[in-house]
Coordinates of C-alpha atoms and ligand atoms in Angstrom, one line a residue:
X83 CA 0.1 0.0 0.2
X84 CA 1.2 3.5 -0.7
X85 CA 2.0 5.4 2.1
X86 CA 1.4 9.1 2.1
X87 CA 3.9 11.4 3.1
X88 CA 3.1 14.7 5.0
X89 CA 5.3 17.3 5.5
X90 CA 4.4 20.0 8.0
X91 CA 3.5 23.3 5.9
X92 CA 5.2 26.3 7.3
X93 CA 2.4 28.7 7.1
X94 CA 1.1 28.8 10.5
X95 CA -2.2 29.4 9.2
X96 CA -2.4 25.5 7.7
X97 CA -2.2 23.8 11.4
X98 CA -4.3 21.2 11.5
X99 CA -5.2 20.3 15.1
X100 CA -7.5 20.1 18.0
X101 CA -7.1 21.1 21.5
X102 CA -6.2 18.3 23.6
X103 CA -8.9 18.7 26.5
X104 CA -6.6 18.1 29.0
X105 CA -5.0 21.3 30.7
X106 CA -3.8 19.9 34.2
X107 CA -1.2 17.6 33.5
X108 CA 2.7 17.1 34.2
X109 CA 6.1 15.3 34.2
X110 CA 9.7 14.2 34.7
X111 CA 10.7 11.6 32.7
X112 CA 13.7 12.5 30.1
X113 CA 14.2 9.6 27.9
X114 CA 13.4 11.0 24.6
X115 CA 14.6 14.4 25.5
X116 CA 18.1 12.4 25.9
X117 CA 18.2 10.2 22.7
X118 CA 16.7 13.4 20.4
X119 CA 19.2 15.8 22.1
X120 CA 22.0 13.3 21.3
X121 CA 21.2 13.2 17.8
X122 CA 21.1 16.8 17.6
X123 CA 24.6 17.1 19.0
X124 CA 25.3 14.5 16.1
X125 CA 23.8 16.8 13.8
X126 CA 22.1 13.8 12.2
X127 CA 18.8 14.5 10.2
X128 CA 15.6 13.5 11.8
X129 CA 13.8 10.8 9.7
X130 CA 10.4 9.4 10.0
X131 CA 11.4 6.8 12.2
X132 CA 12.4 9.0 14.9
X133 CA 9.4 11.2 14.5
X134 CA 7.4 7.8 15.4
X135 CA 9.8 7.1 18.3
X136 CA 9.3 10.5 19.7
X137 CA 5.5 10.7 19.3
X138 CA 5.4 7.1 21.0
X139 CA 7.5 8.3 24.0
X140 CA 5.7 11.4 24.4
X141 CA 2.5 9.6 24.6
X142 CA 3.9 7.5 27.2
X143 CA 5.5 10.4 29.0
X144 CA 2.5 12.7 28.9
X145 CA 0.4 9.8 30.0
X146 CA 2.3 9.2 33.4
X147 CA 1.9 13.0 34.2
X148 CA -1.4 13.3 33.5
X149 CA -3.1 11.3 36.0
X150 CA -1.4 12.4 39.6
X151 CA -2.2 15.9 38.0
X152 CA -5.8 15.1 37.4
X153 CA -6.2 13.5 41.0
X154 CA -4.6 16.5 42.4
X155 CA -6.8 19.0 40.7
X156 CA -9.8 16.8 41.7
X157 CA -8.8 16.9 45.1
X158 CA -8.5 20.9 44.9
X159 CA -11.9 21.3 43.1
X160 CA -13.4 19.3 45.7
X161 CA -11.7 20.7 48.6
X162 CA -10.3 24.0 48.2
X163 CA -7.5 25.1 50.7
X164 CA -4.2 25.9 50.9
X165 CA -2.7 22.6 50.7
X166 CA -4.7 21.2 47.8
X167 CA -4.1 24.6 45.8
X168 CA -0.3 23.9 46.2
X169 CA -0.4 20.1 45.2
X170 CA -2.6 20.9 42.2
X171 CA -0.5 23.9 41.2
X172 CA 2.7 21.8 41.6
X173 CA 1.6 18.6 39.6
X174 CA -0.2 20.4 36.9
X175 CA 3.2 22.9 36.4
X176 CA 4.9 19.4 35.9
X177 CA 2.6 18.2 33.3
X178 CA 2.0 21.8 31.5
X179 CA 6.1 22.2 31.0
X180 CA 6.6 18.8 29.8
X181 CA 4.0 19.4 27.3
X182 CA 5.3 22.6 26.3
X183 CA 8.4 21.4 25.7
X184 CA 7.5 18.1 24.0
X185 CA 5.4 20.6 21.6
X186 CA 8.3 22.7 21.0
X187 CA 10.2 19.9 20.3
X188 CA 7.6 18.4 17.7
X189 CA 8.8 21.5 15.4
X190 CA 12.0 19.1 14.9
X191 CA 9.9 17.1 12.5
X192 CA 8.3 20.2 10.3
X193 CA 10.3 19.1 7.3
X194 CA 10.6 15.4 7.7
X195 CA 8.4 13.3 5.5
X196 CA 6.4 11.1 7.7
X197 CA 2.8 9.3 7.6
X198 CA -0.3 11.0 7.7
X199 CA -1.2 9.7 11.2
X200 CA 2.1 10.6 12.8
X201 CA 1.8 14.4 11.1
X202 CA -1.6 14.6 12.7
X203 CA -0.4 13.3 16.2
X204 CA 2.7 16.1 15.7
X205 CA 0.3 18.8 15.1
X206 CA -2.1 17.7 17.8
X207 CA 0.9 17.8 20.5
X208 CA 1.6 21.1 18.9
X209 CA -1.9 22.5 19.8
X210 CA -2.5 20.8 22.4
X211 CA -2.3 23.0 25.5
X212 CA -4.8 25.7 26.6
X213 CA -2.3 27.9 28.2
X214 CA 1.2 26.8 27.2
X215 CA 4.1 27.3 29.7
X216 CA 7.3 29.4 29.0
X217 CA 10.4 27.3 29.3
X218 CA 11.5 29.4 31.8
X219 CA 11.1 27.5 35.2
X220 CA 10.1 30.6 37.3
X221 CA 7.5 31.6 34.6
X222 CA 6.1 28.4 34.3
X223 CA 5.5 27.9 38.0
X224 CA 3.9 31.3 38.5
X225 CA 1.6 30.7 35.4
X226 CA 0.6 27.3 37.2
X227 CA 0.2 29.3 40.6
X228 CA -1.9 32.1 39.1
X229 CA -4.0 29.3 37.0
X230 CA -4.7 27.5 40.2
X231 CA -5.4 30.4 42.3
X232 CA -8.1 31.9 39.8
X233 CA -9.9 28.8 39.8
X234 CA -10.0 28.8 43.5
X235 CA -11.0 32.5 43.8
X236 CA -14.1 31.5 41.6
X237 CA -14.9 28.5 43.3
X238 CA -14.9 30.1 47.0
X239 CA -16.6 33.2 46.0
X240 CA -19.3 34.8 47.9
X241 CA -21.4 37.7 48.3
X242 CA -22.1 38.8 52.1
X243 CA -25.2 40.9 52.1
X244 CA -24.6 41.5 55.5
X245 CA -21.7 40.2 57.9
X246 CA -24.0 37.2 58.8
X247 CA -26.0 36.7 55.7
X248 CA -23.4 35.0 53.2
X249 CA -24.5 33.7 49.7
X250 CA -22.6 31.0 47.7
X251 CA -22.9 30.8 43.8
X252 CA -25.9 28.1 44.1
X253 CA -28.0 30.1 46.3
X254 CA -27.6 33.3 44.1
X255 CA -28.2 31.1 41.0
X256 CA -31.5 30.3 42.4
X257 CA -32.3 33.6 43.3
X258 CA -31.6 34.9 39.9
X259 CA -33.6 32.3 38.4
X260 CA -36.8 32.7 41.0
X261 CA -36.7 36.1 42.4
X262 CA -39.0 38.8 40.3
X263 CA -38.5 41.7 42.5
X264 CA -35.8 44.0 39.8
X265 CA -33.8 45.4 43.3
X266 CA -33.1 42.0 44.8
X267 CA -31.9 40.9 41.4
X268 CA -29.7 43.8 41.1
X269 CA -28.3 43.7 44.2
X270 CA -27.5 39.8 43.6
X271 CA -26.2 40.4 40.2
X272 CA -23.6 43.3 41.2
X273 CA -22.9 41.0 44.6
X274 CA -21.6 38.2 42.6
X275 CA -19.6 40.5 40.7
X276 CA -17.5 41.6 43.8
X277 CA -15.5 38.4 43.5
X278 CA -13.7 39.2 40.1
X279 CA -12.0 42.6 40.4
X280 CA -9.1 41.0 42.6
X281 CA -8.7 38.6 39.6
X282 CA -7.9 41.3 37.1
X283 CA -4.2 41.7 37.8
X284 CA -3.7 38.0 38.1
X285 CA -5.5 37.5 34.9
X286 CA -3.5 39.8 33.1
X287 CA -0.2 38.5 34.3
X288 CA -1.7 34.9 33.3
X289 CA -2.0 36.2 29.8
X290 CA 1.5 37.6 29.5
X291 CA 2.8 34.1 30.5
X292 CA 0.7 32.3 28.5
X293 CA 1.6 34.3 25.3
X294 CA 5.0 33.9 26.0
X295 CA 4.7 29.8 26.2
X296 CA 2.5 30.0 22.7
X297 CA 5.2 32.4 21.2
X298 CA 7.8 29.9 22.1
X299 CA 5.8 27.4 19.8
X300 CA 5.6 29.6 17.0
X301 CA 2.0 31.1 17.4
X302 CA 1.6 34.6 17.5
X303 CA -0.2 34.6 20.5
X304 CA -2.9 32.2 22.6
X305 CA -5.6 33.3 20.3
X306 CA -3.9 32.0 17.1
X307 CA -3.3 28.8 19.1
X308 CA -7.0 28.3 20.3
X309 CA -8.4 29.2 16.9
X310 CA -6.2 26.8 15.2
X311 CA -7.5 23.9 16.9
X312 CA -10.2 23.2 14.3
X313 CA -8.6 21.5 11.2
X314 CA -8.8 24.4 9.5
X315 CA -6.5 27.9 9.0
X316 CA -7.4 29.8 12.5
X317 CA -8.7 32.7 10.5
X318 CA -11.1 30.5 8.4
X319 CA -12.3 29.1 11.5
X320 CA -13.5 32.6 12.7
X321 CA -15.1 32.9 9.2
X322 CA -17.2 29.7 9.9
X323 CA -18.4 31.1 13.1
X324 CA -19.7 34.2 11.4
X325 CA -21.4 32.0 8.7
X326 CA -23.3 30.2 11.5
X327 CA -24.1 33.0 13.7
X328 CA -25.4 35.0 10.4
X329 CA -27.7 32.0 9.9
X330 CA -29.2 32.0 13.5
X331 CA -29.3 36.1 14.0
X332 CA -32.7 36.5 12.3
X333 CA -34.4 34.0 14.9
X334 CA -32.3 35.4 17.8
X335 CA -33.5 39.0 17.1
X336 CA -37.1 37.6 17.0
X337 CA -36.7 35.9 20.2
X338 CA -34.9 38.9 21.7
X339 CA -37.9 41.6 20.4
X340 CA -40.5 39.1 22.1
X341 CA -38.6 38.7 25.3
X342 CA -38.0 42.5 25.9
X343 CA -41.6 43.5 25.0
X344 CA -43.0 40.8 27.8
X345 CA -40.2 42.0 30.2
X346 CA -41.2 45.6 29.4
X347 CA -44.8 44.7 30.6
X348 CA -43.6 42.6 33.6
X349 CA -41.2 45.5 35.1
X350 CA -41.9 48.7 33.3
X351 CA -40.4 50.2 30.5
X352 CA -38.4 52.4 32.7
X353 CA -36.6 49.5 33.6
X354 CA -36.6 47.5 30.1
X355 CA -36.4 50.6 27.6
X356 CA -38.0 49.2 24.4
X357 CA -35.4 50.4 22.0
X358 CA -32.2 49.3 24.2
X359 CA -30.5 46.0 25.0
X360 CA -32.1 44.2 27.9
X361 CA -30.7 44.9 31.4
X362 CA -28.8 41.8 32.2
X363 CA -30.3 41.2 35.6
X364 CA -33.6 40.3 34.3
X365 CA -33.4 37.3 32.1
X366 CA -33.4 34.5 35.0
X367 CA -29.9 33.2 34.9
X368 CA -26.6 35.0 36.4
X369 CA -25.2 35.6 33.2
X370 CA -27.8 36.2 31.3
X371 CA -26.9 33.2 29.0
X372 CA -30.2 31.0 29.0
X373 CA -33.5 32.5 29.8
X374 CA -35.5 29.3 30.3
X375 CA -36.3 30.3 33.6
X376 CA -38.2 33.5 32.7
X377 CA -40.5 31.2 30.6
X378 CA -43.5 32.2 33.1
X379 CA -42.8 36.0 32.1
X380 CA -42.6 35.7 28.4
X381 CA -45.1 32.6 28.1
X382 CA -48.0 32.6 25.3
X383 CA -51.2 34.2 26.7
X384 CA -53.4 31.0 26.2
X385 CA -52.8 28.7 28.8
X386 CA -50.7 26.0 27.6
X387 CA -50.0 22.8 29.4
X388 CA -46.1 22.8 29.5
X389 CA -44.4 20.3 31.3
X390 CA -42.6 21.6 34.6
X391 CA -40.0 18.9 35.1
X392 CA -38.5 20.7 38.2
X393 CA -42.3 20.0 39.7
X394 CA -42.5 16.5 38.4
X395 CA -39.1 15.7 40.1
X396 CA -40.1 17.0 43.2
X397 CA -43.7 15.1 43.3
X398 CA -41.9 11.7 42.5
X399 CA -39.4 12.3 45.0
X400 CA -36.3 12.4 42.8
X401 CA -32.9 13.2 44.9
X402 CA -29.7 14.0 43.2
X403 CA -28.6 10.3 42.8
X404 CA -31.8 9.4 41.3
X405 CA -31.3 11.9 38.8
X406 CA -28.1 10.6 37.6
X407 CA -29.1 7.1 37.7
X408 CA -32.3 8.3 35.5
X409 CA -29.8 9.6 33.2
X410 CA -27.6 6.9 32.9
X411 CA -30.2 4.4 32.2
X412 CA -30.9 6.7 28.8
X413 CA -27.6 5.9 27.8
X414 CA -28.0 2.4 28.8
X415 CA -31.0 2.2 26.7
X416 CA -28.9 3.2 23.6
X417 CA -26.5 0.2 24.3
X418 CA -23.7 1.9 26.2
X419 CA -22.5 -0.3 29.0
X420 CA -23.4 1.0 32.8
X421 CA -21.0 3.3 34.6
X422 CA -18.4 1.8 36.4
X423 CA -18.7 1.3 40.6
X424 CA -16.1 4.0 41.0
X425 CA -18.2 6.6 39.2
X426 CA -20.5 6.2 41.9
X427 CA -18.2 6.1 44.7
X428 CA -16.0 8.8 43.7
X429 CA -18.3 11.6 42.1
X430 CA -19.2 14.5 43.8
X431 CA -23.0 15.4 43.4
X432 CA -23.8 17.6 46.0
X433 CA -22.5 20.5 47.6
X434 CA -20.6 19.7 50.7
X435 CA -21.6 22.4 53.4
X436 CA -18.5 22.6 55.4
X437 CA -16.0 23.3 52.9
X438 CA -15.7 25.3 49.6
X439 CA -15.5 23.3 46.5
X440 CA -15.7 24.5 42.8
X441 CA -19.7 24.0 42.2
X442 CA -19.7 24.5 38.5
X443 CA -20.2 21.1 36.9
X444 CA -17.9 19.0 35.0
X445 CA -17.1 15.6 33.9
X446 CA -13.4 13.8 34.6
X447 CA -11.4 11.0 33.0
X448 CA -8.9 10.8 35.9
X449 CA -6.9 7.9 34.3
X450 CA -8.3 8.0 30.6
X451 CA -9.7 4.6 31.2
X452 CA -12.4 3.7 33.8
X453 CA -12.0 6.4 36.5
X454 CA -15.0 8.3 35.3
X455 CA -16.5 11.1 37.6
X456 CA -18.6 14.0 37.6
X457 CA -18.5 17.0 40.1
X458 CA -21.7 18.9 40.4
X459 CA -23.7 20.8 43.0
X460 CA -26.7 19.1 41.6
X461 CA -30.1 21.3 42.3
X462 CA -33.3 19.5 41.7
X463 CA -34.5 21.2 38.9
X464 CA -35.4 20.5 35.2
X465 CA -32.6 22.5 34.3
X466 CA -30.3 20.3 36.0
X467 CA -31.4 17.4 35.1
X468 CA -30.3 18.4 31.5
X469 CA -27.0 19.5 32.9
X470 CA -26.7 16.0 34.4
X471 CA -27.2 14.5 30.8
X472 CA -24.6 16.7 29.4
X473 CA -22.1 15.9 32.1
X474 CA -22.5 12.2 31.3
X475 CA -22.1 12.7 27.8
X476 CA -18.7 13.9 28.4
X477 CA -17.9 10.5 30.5
X478 CA -19.3 8.3 27.9
X479 CA -17.4 9.9 25.2
X480 CA -14.1 9.7 27.1
X481 CA -14.9 5.8 27.5
X482 CA -15.6 5.4 23.8
X483 CA -12.2 6.7 23.1
X484 CA -10.0 5.5 25.8
X485 CA -8.6 2.7 23.5
X486 CA -7.2 5.2 21.0
X487 CA -3.4 6.2 21.0
X488 CA -3.4 9.3 23.9
X489 CA -2.9 12.0 21.4
X490 CA -6.3 11.0 19.8
X491 CA -8.3 11.0 23.3
X492 CA -10.5 13.8 22.8
X493 CA -13.4 15.0 20.8
X494 CA -13.4 15.5 17.1
X495 CA -13.5 18.9 17.6
X496 CA -14.3 20.7 21.2
X497 CA -17.7 21.4 20.3
X498 CA -18.4 17.5 19.7
X499 CA -17.5 17.2 23.3
X500 CA -19.9 19.5 24.4
X501 CA -22.9 18.5 22.1
X502 CA -23.1 15.0 23.1
X503 CA -25.1 15.0 26.4
X504 CA -26.9 17.9 24.9
X505 CA -28.0 15.8 22.2
X506 CA -29.3 13.3 24.6
X507 CA -31.0 15.5 26.7
X508 CA -32.9 17.0 23.5
X509 CA -34.6 13.5 23.9
X510 CA -36.3 14.3 27.2
X511 CA -39.4 15.1 25.4
X512 CA -42.8 14.5 27.1
X513 CA -43.2 11.2 25.5
X514 CA -40.0 10.1 27.2
X515 CA -41.1 11.4 30.6
X516 CA -44.0 9.4 30.5
X517 CA -42.3 6.4 29.7
X518 CA -39.8 6.7 32.5
X519 CA -43.2 7.8 34.8
X520 CA -42.1 11.1 35.6
X521 CA -45.2 12.6 34.3
X522 CA -48.7 10.8 33.4
X523 CA -50.0 12.5 30.4
X524 CA -48.2 13.9 27.2
X525 CA -49.6 17.5 26.6
X526 CA -51.0 17.1 23.2
X527 CA -49.7 19.1 20.1
X528 CA -51.4 22.2 20.4
X529 CA -49.3 23.0 23.3
X530 CA -46.1 22.6 21.6
X531 CA -45.5 26.3 21.0
X532 CA -44.9 26.5 24.9
X533 CA -42.5 23.9 24.9
X534 CA -40.5 25.4 22.1
X535 CA -40.4 28.5 23.5
X536 CA -39.3 27.3 26.6
X537 CA -36.4 25.6 25.0
X538 CA -35.6 28.3 22.9
X539 CA -35.2 30.8 25.7
X540 CA -32.2 28.1 26.6
X541 CA -30.9 27.1 23.3
X542 CA -31.4 30.0 20.8
X543 CA -30.8 32.8 23.6
X544 CA -27.4 31.3 24.5
X545 CA -25.9 31.4 21.2
X546 CA -24.7 34.6 20.9
X547 CA -23.3 34.4 24.6
X548 CA -21.7 31.2 23.3
X549 CA -20.1 33.3 20.8
X550 CA -18.8 36.3 22.4
X551 CA -17.0 34.8 25.4
X552 CA -14.1 33.8 23.3
X553 CA -14.4 36.9 20.8
X554 CA -13.3 38.9 23.9
X555 CA -10.8 36.7 24.8
X556 CA -9.3 36.7 21.6
X557 CA -9.0 40.4 21.6
X558 CA -7.4 40.4 24.8
X559 CA -4.9 37.5 23.9
X560 CA -4.0 39.4 21.0
X561 CA -3.4 42.5 22.5
X562 CA -6.1 44.3 20.7
X563 CA -8.2 44.8 24.2
X564 CA -5.9 46.1 26.6
X565 CA -6.2 45.9 30.5
X566 CA -7.7 49.3 30.9
X567 CA -10.6 48.1 28.4
X568 CA -11.3 44.7 29.7
X569 CA -14.7 45.6 31.0
X570 CA -15.7 47.9 28.6
X571 CA -14.8 45.9 25.7
X572 CA -16.7 43.0 27.4
X573 CA -20.1 44.8 27.6
X574 CA -19.5 46.3 23.7
X575 CA -19.5 42.3 23.0
X576 CA -22.4 41.9 25.3
X577 CA -24.4 44.4 23.7
X578 CA -23.3 44.0 20.1
X579 CA -24.2 40.0 20.1
X580 CA -26.6 39.8 22.6
X581 CA -28.5 42.8 23.1
X582 CA -27.9 42.8 26.7
X583 CA -26.4 45.7 28.7
X584 CA -25.0 46.1 32.2
X585 CA -28.0 47.1 34.5
X586 CA -26.0 49.6 36.3
X587 CA -22.7 51.9 35.6
X588 CA -19.7 49.2 35.9
X589 CA -17.0 50.7 38.0
X590 CA -13.4 51.4 36.7
X591 CA -12.2 48.1 38.5
X592 CA -15.2 45.9 37.5
X593 CA -13.7 43.0 35.7
X594 CA -17.1 41.0 34.9
X595 CA -15.9 38.5 32.6
X596 CA -14.0 37.0 35.7
X597 CA -17.4 36.5 37.3
X598 CA -18.2 34.0 34.6
X599 CA -16.4 30.3 35.4
X600 CA -14.9 29.9 32.1
X601 CA -12.6 32.8 32.3
X602 CA -10.8 32.2 35.5
X603 CA -10.9 28.4 34.5
X604 CA -9.5 29.1 31.4
X605 CA -11.6 27.1 29.4
X606 CA -12.6 27.9 26.1
X607 CA -15.8 28.9 25.0
X608 CA -16.5 29.0 21.3
X609 CA -17.1 24.9 22.0
X610 CA -20.5 25.5 23.3
X611 CA -21.3 27.7 20.4
X612 CA -20.6 25.0 18.2
X613 CA -22.4 22.4 20.5
X614 CA -25.4 24.2 20.1
X615 CA -25.5 23.9 16.4
X616 CA -24.0 20.4 16.4
X617 CA -26.2 19.0 18.9
X618 CA -29.2 19.6 16.5
X619 CA -27.6 18.1 13.5
X620 CA -26.8 15.0 15.8
X621 CA -30.5 14.9 17.1
X622 CA -31.9 15.2 13.5
X623 CA -29.7 12.4 12.2
X624 CA -30.5 10.1 15.3
X625 CA -34.1 10.3 15.1
X626 CA -34.0 9.4 11.7
X627 CA -32.1 6.0 12.7
X628 CA -34.5 5.9 15.5
X629 CA -37.3 5.6 12.8
X630 CA -39.1 9.0 14.2
X631 CA -42.0 10.1 12.1
X632 CA -43.1 12.8 14.8
X633 CA -41.9 16.6 14.4
X634 CA -38.3 16.6 15.3
X635 CA -38.9 18.5 18.6
X636 CA -41.3 15.3 19.8
X637 CA -38.9 13.0 19.0
X638 CA -36.7 10.9 21.6
X639 CA -34.4 8.4 20.7
X640 CA -35.0 6.6 24.1
X641 CA -34.4 3.1 23.6
X642 CA -32.8 3.0 20.1
X643 CA -30.0 0.8 19.9
X644 CA -29.5 1.7 16.2
X645 CA -29.0 5.5 17.3
X646 CA -26.6 4.4 20.0
X647 CA -24.6 2.4 17.9
X648 CA -24.3 5.1 15.2
X649 CA -23.4 7.6 18.1
X650 CA -20.9 5.3 19.5
X651 CA -19.3 5.0 16.0
X652 CA -18.4 8.6 16.1
X653 CA -17.7 8.7 19.5
X654 CA -15.2 5.7 19.3
X655 CA -13.2 7.9 16.6
X656 CA -12.3 10.3 19.1
X657 CA -10.0 13.0 17.3
X658 CA -8.2 10.3 15.0
X659 CA -9.5 12.0 12.0
X660 CA -10.4 15.6 11.1
X661 CA -13.7 16.6 12.7
X662 CA -15.2 17.1 9.1
X663 CA -14.9 13.1 8.9
X664 CA -16.5 12.4 12.3
X665 CA -19.4 14.7 11.5
X666 CA -19.8 13.0 8.1
X667 CA -19.4 9.9 9.8
X668 CA -23.0 10.4 11.7
X669 CA -24.9 12.7 9.6
X670 CA -23.3 12.4 6.1
X671 CA -22.0 15.7 5.6
X672 CA -18.7 17.7 6.5
X673 CA -20.2 21.1 7.3
X674 CA -21.6 22.2 10.3
X675 CA -25.0 23.9 9.6
X676 CA -27.5 25.8 11.7
X677 CA -30.4 24.8 9.4
X678 CA -31.2 21.7 11.7
X679 CA -31.7 24.6 14.7
X680 CA -33.9 26.6 12.6
X681 CA -35.9 23.5 11.4
X682 CA -36.3 22.4 14.9
X683 CA -37.7 25.7 16.0
X684 CA -39.8 26.7 12.7
X685 CA -43.2 26.6 14.1
X686 CA -41.8 29.0 16.9
X687 CA -40.2 31.4 14.4
X688 CA -43.9 31.8 13.0
X689 CA -45.6 32.3 16.5
X690 CA -42.6 35.0 17.3
X691 CA -43.0 36.8 14.2
X692 CA -47.1 37.4 14.9
X693 CA -46.4 38.3 18.5
X694 CA -43.6 40.9 17.4
X695 CA -45.9 42.5 14.9
X696 CA -46.0 46.4 15.4
X697 CA -43.2 46.1 18.1
X698 CA -40.2 47.8 17.7
X699 CA -37.3 45.4 17.6
X700 CA -33.7 45.7 17.7
X701 CA -31.3 47.8 20.1
Ligands
X8Z861 O1 -20.1 24.8 31.4 C1 -20.8 24.2 30.8 C2 -20.9 22.5 31.5 C3 -19.6 22.0 31.9 S1 -18.5 21.9 30.5 C4 -21.8 22.6 32.8 N1 -21.7 24.8 30.1 C5 -21.5 26.2 29.6 C6 -21.6 27.1 30.8 O2 -22.6 26.6 31.8 O3 -21.7 28.1 30.9 C7 -22.9 23.9 29.6 C8 -23.4 25.2 28.6 C9 -22.7 26.1 28.7
ZN862 ZN1 -19.4 20.1 29.2

């Protein structure tokens, strides 16, 4: 068989790689380093066999370092204190500095003809870190320390209304969802944002250090590194995002128009002016990123039967464990093996009363084999029931690709990882809820507008937020936005994309991006924008495989082993192929396409357009 030979193109634009998905790992073994250095001293050129050996030993070295780093990160995030912070930072630094060093050494093979598989792994290695470390050990240690500190500041963050009345983020999230007094909402909204001004200087320093690490790898800055993980030139990826957003924007504008009008009715047009962005504290969510919690304010006038999953969970006495078990059983119905015993023993499902933890939900793959866990402070709500499916989607993906070589363990692109559990959650339909006994009756189709509106408030409303977080970060990383402008640039983007504004003037020391988990934790965010498109493409295809004949928003793939098999085949590919191939393996198309989102919500668009007649839209 003919072997394809691939040289690495020197143009940075032609990087074809994906982000590794592991950012907390470290290392000590120098065996490859020695043999390669010996070769360099002899000045013999590298050959294809050297490249293969380099990849093999790299994978062994990184695998060795990743597990202790992940264990320490778990310990820290589930028990924030001085010691866990120090150990986690220490082991994270070991992993990151080794991974950064190896990524640099991958450049030794730029001009060597290697097979396609080795070339892909070299590219993935170079692109694999979220925040690469500078080679100077003092700087590398400082970077790890800041990274760990920011995570802890967010996790331990509280707002004290009075000396004795301190609220944690979970408490505040519940208030934002359920409270309707605008003064209370404003107080909580402002209160949570007191957590982030002290992060600003650290964040600035972190960006400077990681930019140095990226430069040493041959990138202009971390922005170019982050945008380079999508199997296409970094600048083309930004154009793809614009294309998808342009598809969705008319729908978003219609939803925004309706929601603003209804909020105006609820709170008065002094508080919600009808020609301006919506004040960010009134949308039922701390970050105004998903709006499903204000369904009661914006719902259709005619009484509709829309299932209240929160109420159903309460009525059937679901607790945290039962919610997770129920989510697992969905995956089991598709043919996935049950989660291991250790998942149930080691996961964190509830917020401990006595210590600080990072409550933001996450899914973990500690040993890249079977030690899967989730960490959540589960609230007994329908919203959280979906988040549990989201997290388990990560765990099932991780397990599906565990047999692949280490550098291929990850999702096709990071949007895929975020989309799997959400895809399953789209199947939490009335029919499904009846099947599992959570509700007794299925509302008929005349109620569907209500159901679609509730879901659109979460899914469509989220999309511009999913886009803007990294639009802000990319500008920060590239230096286009300087620290004096961090906050104003953030609000410019919030207004531009979401049509949402700060409810009060922000002080000059405010650092509002820091009050969103993914900024202090350095989790890239474009992945969620992509996931909100991809999940509808996946759902459409899986419903077809499941033999669905109902409107797509009533389809549940529950119990379809055929759909499960097709899904698993894509998951098992990990990142061994460009994401376009993984997408095509399931959907038949290599293109991300928001048509699937628009088709899903099509009846709602007509309804919104009717509601908006005569209203002033836009901001
Ligand atoms: O962070 C998450 C997941 C964990 S990967 C809970 N999400 C984003 C967020 O909460 O901001 C899911 C949707 C968007
Ligand atoms: Zn996720």
